[in-house]
Coordinates of C-alpha atoms and ligand atoms in Angstrom, one line a residue:
X4 CA -33.6 -1.8 -29.6
X5 CA -32.1 -0.7 -32.9
X6 CA -29.2 1.7 -32.8
X7 CA -30.0 5.1 -34.3
X8 CA -28.7 8.7 -34.3
X9 CA -30.5 9.3 -31.0
X10 CA -29.1 6.2 -29.1
X11 CA -27.2 7.2 -26.0
X12 CA -23.7 5.9 -25.9
X13 CA -21.5 4.5 -23.0
X14 CA -18.0 3.2 -23.7
X15 CA -15.4 1.0 -22.1
X16 CA -11.9 2.6 -22.3
X17 CA -9.1 0.1 -21.9
X18 CA -6.2 -1.5 -23.7
X19 CA -7.0 -4.2 -24.7
X20 CA -10.7 -4.5 -24.0
X21 CA -11.5 -7.6 -26.0
X22 CA -11.9 -9.9 -22.9
X23 CA -14.1 -7.6 -20.8
X24 CA -17.5 -8.9 -19.6
X25 CA -18.8 -5.4 -19.2
X26 CA -20.3 -4.8 -22.8
X27 CA -22.5 -7.9 -22.5
X28 CA -23.5 -7.2 -18.8
X29 CA -24.5 -3.6 -19.6
X30 CA -26.1 -4.2 -22.9
X31 CA -28.2 -7.0 -21.3
X32 CA -29.3 -4.4 -18.7
X33 CA -30.1 -1.7 -21.3
X34 CA -32.1 -4.3 -23.3
X35 CA -34.0 -5.6 -20.2
X36 CA -34.9 -2.0 -19.2
X37 CA -35.8 -1.1 -22.9
X38 CA -33.4 1.8 -22.8
X39 CA -32.1 3.4 -26.0
X40 CA -28.5 3.0 -24.8
X41 CA -25.6 1.1 -26.2
X42 CA -22.3 0.1 -24.5
X43 CA -19.3 -0.1 -26.8
X44 CA -15.7 -1.3 -26.2
X45 CA -13.3 1.5 -26.9
X46 CA -9.7 0.2 -27.2
X47 CA -7.5 3.2 -26.5
X48 CA -3.7 3.0 -26.6
X49 CA -2.0 4.6 -23.6
X50 CA -0.6 7.6 -25.5
X51 CA -4.0 8.4 -26.8
X52 CA -5.8 8.3 -23.4
X53 CA -6.1 12.1 -23.0
X54 CA -7.5 12.7 -26.5
X55 CA -9.9 9.8 -26.1
X56 CA -11.3 11.0 -22.7
X57 CA -11.6 14.6 -23.8
X58 CA -13.5 13.3 -26.9
X59 CA -16.2 11.6 -24.8
X60 CA -18.2 14.8 -24.4
X61 CA -17.7 15.9 -28.0
X62 CA -18.9 12.6 -29.3
X63 CA -22.0 12.8 -27.1
X64 CA -21.2 9.9 -24.7
X65 CA -23.2 9.7 -21.5
X66 CA -20.2 8.2 -19.7
X67 CA -17.7 5.3 -19.8
X68 CA -16.1 2.6 -17.7
X69 CA -12.3 2.6 -17.5
X70 CA -10.3 -0.5 -17.2
X71 CA -6.7 -1.8 -17.2
X72 CA -4.3 -0.1 -17.8
X73 CA -6.0 3.3 -17.6
X74 CA -7.7 3.4 -14.2
X75 CA -5.0 5.6 -12.6
X76 CA -3.8 7.6 -15.6
X77 CA -7.3 8.7 -16.5
X78 CA -7.6 10.8 -13.4
X79 CA -5.6 13.7 -14.7
X80 CA -8.1 14.2 -17.6
X81 CA -11.2 14.5 -15.4
X82 CA -12.9 17.7 -14.1
X83 CA -14.1 16.2 -10.8
X84 CA -13.0 13.0 -8.9
X85 CA -15.3 11.9 -6.1
X86 CA -13.9 11.2 -2.6
X87 CA -14.1 7.4 -2.8
X88 CA -12.2 7.3 -6.1
X89 CA -9.5 9.5 -4.6
X90 CA -9.2 7.1 -1.7
X91 CA -9.1 4.1 -4.1
X92 CA -6.5 6.0 -6.2
X93 CA -8.4 4.9 -9.4
X94 CA -11.4 5.7 -11.5
X95 CA -13.4 3.0 -13.2
X96 CA -16.5 5.0 -14.1
X97 CA -16.9 8.4 -15.8
X98 CA -20.1 10.4 -16.0
X99 CA -20.4 13.2 -18.6
X100 CA -22.5 15.9 -17.0
X101 CA -23.1 19.1 -18.9
X102 CA -19.8 18.7 -20.7
X103 CA -17.9 18.0 -17.4
X104 CA -16.2 14.7 -16.8
X105 CA -16.8 13.2 -13.3
X106 CA -14.8 10.2 -12.1
X107 CA -16.1 7.6 -9.7
X108 CA -14.8 4.2 -8.3
X109 CA -17.6 1.7 -8.2
X110 CA -15.3 -1.2 -7.2
X111 CA -14.9 0.2 -3.7
X112 CA -18.6 0.6 -3.0
X113 CA -19.4 -2.4 -5.2
X114 CA -17.5 -4.6 -2.7
X115 CA -19.2 -3.2 0.4
X116 CA -22.7 -3.3 -1.2
X117 CA -22.1 -6.9 -2.4
X118 CA -21.3 -7.8 1.3
X119 CA -24.4 -6.1 2.6
X120 CA -26.6 -7.6 -0.1
X121 CA -25.5 -11.0 0.9
X122 CA -26.2 -10.3 4.6
X123 CA -22.7 -9.7 5.8
X124 CA -21.9 -6.7 8.1
X125 CA -18.3 -5.6 8.8
X126 CA -19.1 -3.1 11.5
X127 CA -17.0 -3.8 14.6
X128 CA -15.3 -6.7 12.8
X129 CA -11.7 -7.7 12.1
X130 CA -10.7 -8.1 8.5
X131 CA -7.7 -9.9 7.0
X132 CA -7.0 -8.6 3.5
X133 CA -4.8 -10.8 1.3
X134 CA -2.9 -8.8 -1.3
X135 CA -2.0 -5.1 -1.6
X136 CA -2.6 -4.3 -5.2
X137 CA -5.3 -2.2 -6.9
X138 CA -8.3 -4.3 -5.9
X139 CA -7.1 -4.4 -2.2
X140 CA -6.8 -0.6 -2.3
X141 CA -10.4 -0.4 -3.6
X142 CA -11.6 -2.7 -0.9
X143 CA -9.9 -0.6 1.7
X144 CA -11.5 2.5 0.3
X145 CA -14.8 0.7 0.6
X146 CA -14.1 -0.3 4.2
X147 CA -13.2 3.2 5.2
X148 CA -16.2 4.6 7.0
X149 CA -17.8 1.1 7.4
X150 CA -17.1 1.0 11.1
X151 CA -14.7 -1.9 10.7
X152 CA -12.6 -2.6 13.9
X153 CA -9.3 -3.4 12.2
X154 CA -8.0 -4.3 8.7
X155 CA -4.8 -6.3 8.5
X156 CA -3.2 -6.2 5.1
X157 CA -1.1 -9.3 4.3
X158 CA 1.2 -9.3 1.4
X159 CA 4.3 -11.1 0.3
X160 CA 6.2 -7.8 0.0
X161 CA 6.3 -6.0 3.3
X162 CA 6.8 -2.6 1.7
X163 CA 3.8 -3.0 -0.6
X164 CA 1.5 -3.7 2.3
X165 CA 3.0 -0.9 4.4
X166 CA 2.5 1.6 1.5
X167 CA -1.1 0.7 1.3
X168 CA -1.6 1.1 5.1
X169 CA -0.1 4.6 4.9
X170 CA -2.7 5.6 2.4
X171 CA -5.5 5.1 4.9
X172 CA -4.6 7.2 8.0
X173 CA -8.2 7.4 9.1
X174 CA -8.8 3.6 9.1
X175 CA -7.5 1.3 11.8
X176 CA -5.2 -0.7 9.6
X177 CA -1.8 -2.5 9.9
X178 CA 0.3 -4.7 7.7
X179 CA 1.9 -8.2 8.1
X180 CA 4.2 -10.2 5.9
X181 CA 2.2 -13.1 4.5
X182 CA 5.1 -15.6 5.4
X183 CA 5.5 -14.4 9.0
X184 CA 4.3 -15.9 12.3
X185 CA 2.3 -12.6 12.9
X186 CA 0.2 -13.6 9.8
X187 CA -0.6 -17.0 11.4
X188 CA -1.9 -15.2 14.5
X189 CA -4.1 -12.8 12.5
X190 CA -5.7 -15.8 10.7
X191 CA -7.1 -17.0 14.0
X192 CA -8.5 -13.6 15.0
X193 CA -10.1 -12.5 11.7
X194 CA -13.9 -12.3 11.3
X195 CA -13.6 -11.7 7.5
X196 CA -10.9 -12.9 5.1
X197 CA -10.8 -11.0 1.8
X198 CA -8.7 -12.6 -0.9
X199 CA -7.6 -9.8 -3.3
X200 CA -4.8 -11.6 -5.2
X201 CA -5.1 -13.5 -8.6
X202 CA -4.2 -16.8 -6.9
X203 CA -6.8 -19.4 -8.0
X204 CA -8.0 -17.4 -11.0
X205 CA -8.9 -19.2 -14.3
X206 CA -7.0 -21.1 -15.7
X207 CA -5.1 -21.8 -12.5
X208 CA -8.2 -22.9 -10.7
X209 CA -6.4 -25.5 -8.5
X210 CA -4.2 -22.8 -6.9
X211 CA -4.9 -21.9 -3.3
X212 CA -3.6 -18.9 -1.4
X213 CA -1.5 -20.1 1.6
X214 CA -4.3 -19.6 4.1
X215 CA -4.6 -22.3 6.8
X216 CA -8.4 -22.7 6.8
X217 CA -8.3 -25.0 9.8
X218 CA -7.1 -22.1 11.9
X219 CA -9.9 -19.7 11.1
X220 CA -12.6 -18.8 13.6
X221 CA -15.6 -21.1 13.0
X222 CA -17.8 -18.2 11.9
X223 CA -15.2 -16.4 9.8
X224 CA -16.6 -15.2 6.4
X225 CA -14.3 -15.9 3.4
X226 CA -14.6 -13.6 0.4
X227 CA -12.7 -14.0 -2.8
X228 CA -12.6 -11.1 -5.3
X229 CA -12.0 -13.6 -8.2
X230 CA -15.1 -14.2 -10.3
X231 CA -13.7 -16.6 -12.8
X232 CA -14.3 -19.3 -11.6
X233 CA -17.3 -18.2 -9.6
X234 CA -16.3 -20.6 -6.8
X235 CA -12.6 -20.7 -6.3
X236 CA -10.7 -23.5 -4.6
X237 CA -10.4 -21.3 -1.6
X238 CA -14.2 -20.8 -1.4
X239 CA -14.9 -24.4 -2.1
X240 CA -12.6 -25.6 0.8
X241 CA -13.8 -22.8 3.1
X242 CA -17.5 -23.7 2.5
X243 CA -16.7 -27.4 3.0
X244 CA -15.2 -26.4 6.4
X245 CA -18.5 -24.7 7.3
X246 CA -17.6 -21.0 6.5
X247 CA -20.0 -18.6 4.9
X248 CA -18.4 -17.5 1.6
X249 CA -18.8 -14.8 -1.0
X250 CA -17.6 -14.9 -4.6
X251 CA -16.2 -12.0 -6.6
X252 CA -19.1 -12.3 -9.0
X253 CA -21.3 -10.4 -6.6
X254 CA -18.7 -7.5 -6.6
X255 CA -18.4 -7.6 -10.4
X256 CA -22.2 -7.3 -10.8
X257 CA -22.5 -4.7 -8.1
X258 CA -19.7 -2.4 -9.5
X259 CA -21.5 -2.6 -12.9
X260 CA -24.9 -1.9 -11.3
X261 CA -23.6 1.2 -9.6
X262 CA -22.0 2.5 -12.8
X263 CA -25.4 1.9 -14.6
X264 CA -27.1 3.9 -11.8
X265 CA -24.6 6.8 -12.2
X266 CA -25.3 7.0 -16.0
X267 CA -29.0 6.3 -16.1
X268 CA -30.3 7.5 -12.7
X269 CA -32.6 4.5 -12.1
X270 CA -32.2 1.2 -10.3
X271 CA -30.1 -1.3 -12.2
X272 CA -31.6 -4.8 -13.1
X273 CA -29.1 -6.7 -10.9
X274 CA -30.6 -10.1 -11.6
X275 CA -30.3 -9.6 -15.4
X276 CA -26.8 -8.4 -15.0
X277 CA -25.9 -11.3 -12.7
X278 CA -27.3 -13.8 -15.2
X279 CA -25.3 -12.2 -18.0
X280 CA -22.1 -12.3 -15.9
X281 CA -22.6 -16.0 -14.9
X282 CA -23.3 -17.0 -18.6
X283 CA -20.1 -15.2 -19.6
X284 CA -17.9 -16.9 -16.9
X285 CA -19.2 -20.2 -18.1
X286 CA -18.7 -19.4 -21.9
X287 CA -15.3 -18.0 -21.2
X288 CA -14.1 -21.1 -19.3
X289 CA -15.4 -23.4 -22.0
X290 CA -13.7 -21.4 -24.8
X291 CA -10.4 -21.2 -22.9
X292 CA -10.5 -25.0 -22.2
X293 CA -11.2 -25.7 -25.9
X294 CA -8.3 -23.5 -27.0
X295 CA -5.7 -25.0 -24.6
Ligands
NAP306 P1 -2.8 -6.3 -8.9 O1 -3.0 -4.8 -8.8 O2 -1.9 -6.9 -9.8 O3 -2.5 -6.8 -7.4 C1 -2.4 -8.2 -7.1 C2 -1.9 -8.4 -5.7 O4 -1.8 -9.8 -5.4 C3 -0.5 -7.8 -5.4 O5 -0.4 -7.4 -4.0 C4 0.4 -9.0 -5.7 O6 1.7 -9.0 -5.0 C5 -0.4 -10.1 -5.0 N1 -0.1 -11.4 -5.6 C6 -0.1 -11.8 -6.8 N2 0.3 -13.1 -6.9 C7 0.6 -13.5 -5.6 C8 1.1 -14.7 -5.0 N3 1.3 -15.8 -5.8 N4 1.3 -14.7 -3.7 C9 1.1 -13.6 -2.9 N5 0.6 -12.5 -3.4 C10 0.4 -12.4 -4.8 O7 -4.2 -7.0 -9.2 P2 -5.7 -6.4 -8.7 O8 -6.2 -5.5 -9.8 O9 -5.5 -6.0 -7.3 O10 -6.6 -7.8 -8.8 C11 -6.5 -8.8 -7.9 C12 -7.6 -9.8 -8.1 O11 -8.9 -9.2 -7.9 C13 -7.7 -10.3 -9.5 O12 -7.9 -11.7 -9.5 C14 -8.9 -9.6 -10.1 O13 -9.5 -10.4 -11.1 C15 -9.7 -9.4 -8.9 N6 -10.7 -8.3 -9.0 C16 -12.0 -8.6 -9.0 C17 -12.9 -7.6 -9.1 C18 -14.4 -7.9 -9.0 O14 -15.2 -7.1 -9.5 N7 -14.8 -9.0 -8.5 C19 -12.5 -6.2 -9.3 C20 -11.1 -6.0 -9.3 C21 -10.2 -7.0 -9.2 P3 3.0 -8.8 -5.8 O15 3.1 -7.4 -6.3 O16 4.0 -9.2 -4.9 O17 2.9 -9.7 -7.0

């Protein structure tokens, strides 16, 4: 659809934003739904963040996504922040509603919905969460209220894992040091492993988190938040050992689909968005390999 003066605008606020998959995923969705919308990258330097966010309404934007490094800092410029975004400690989606800026976190719900859509239920289950960074916190925010039995956060820095645990007083959660014997015990008891570190991400595709797959329960589900590559070494080896697996691509698509639904108010074309994302992962890996 041709861009005109009446085209609705959605932006991606980050610094830098050149490598993001979001513009192509969202523009593919707008095009498929024949919506007069456009999604534009908006590189914003950190010291300009407040001005840029306040300008969204004046410029007639319907909303925006927010990415690294602004997901936390952006919160102080918003009028309303929903409960999940507060728990996640970060906003990745802004909706402009009658001049007010409302902040959401679709990573948190995106992860849980991706699990559900792939037939996995965490209710009453024990989860071992690897990593204690921003993505791990979003996953924990998503797990809060899911009826999960226990979440064990494993990190290489004990204080980092413990800090995360303390942010979730209403969830049954504890921390272990990744290198400790207690970690080895947790591995054998977990129903879900959720890998939330960058270990194994492109171009370091041969890297594996130190997880003894042979010690997992036979039915344990292994999820990796990494989406590039779509199938990490961890997922490849877990699947080979007979475990159900879930790639981070499902979460990537779902967080985008939920943002689309906040802005547009209609069901997102998940299949189209998934196809666009897969194509980008492939294109991106080929480009990076050529440039090595
Ligand atoms: P982050 O905030 O930098 O946190 C990374 C975490 O991993 C930290 O706890 C870090 O610990 C740990 N870590 C890093 N390298 C490690 C290693 N070699 N051994 C043990 N722990 C290690 O990053 P993030 O934003 O949480 O992102 C994590 C991953 O999730 C990335 O691969 C990202 O692409 C992915 N992600 C995917 C989606 C999706 O939609 N699928 C969404 C968000 C994020 P230290 O502080 O000790 O380094």
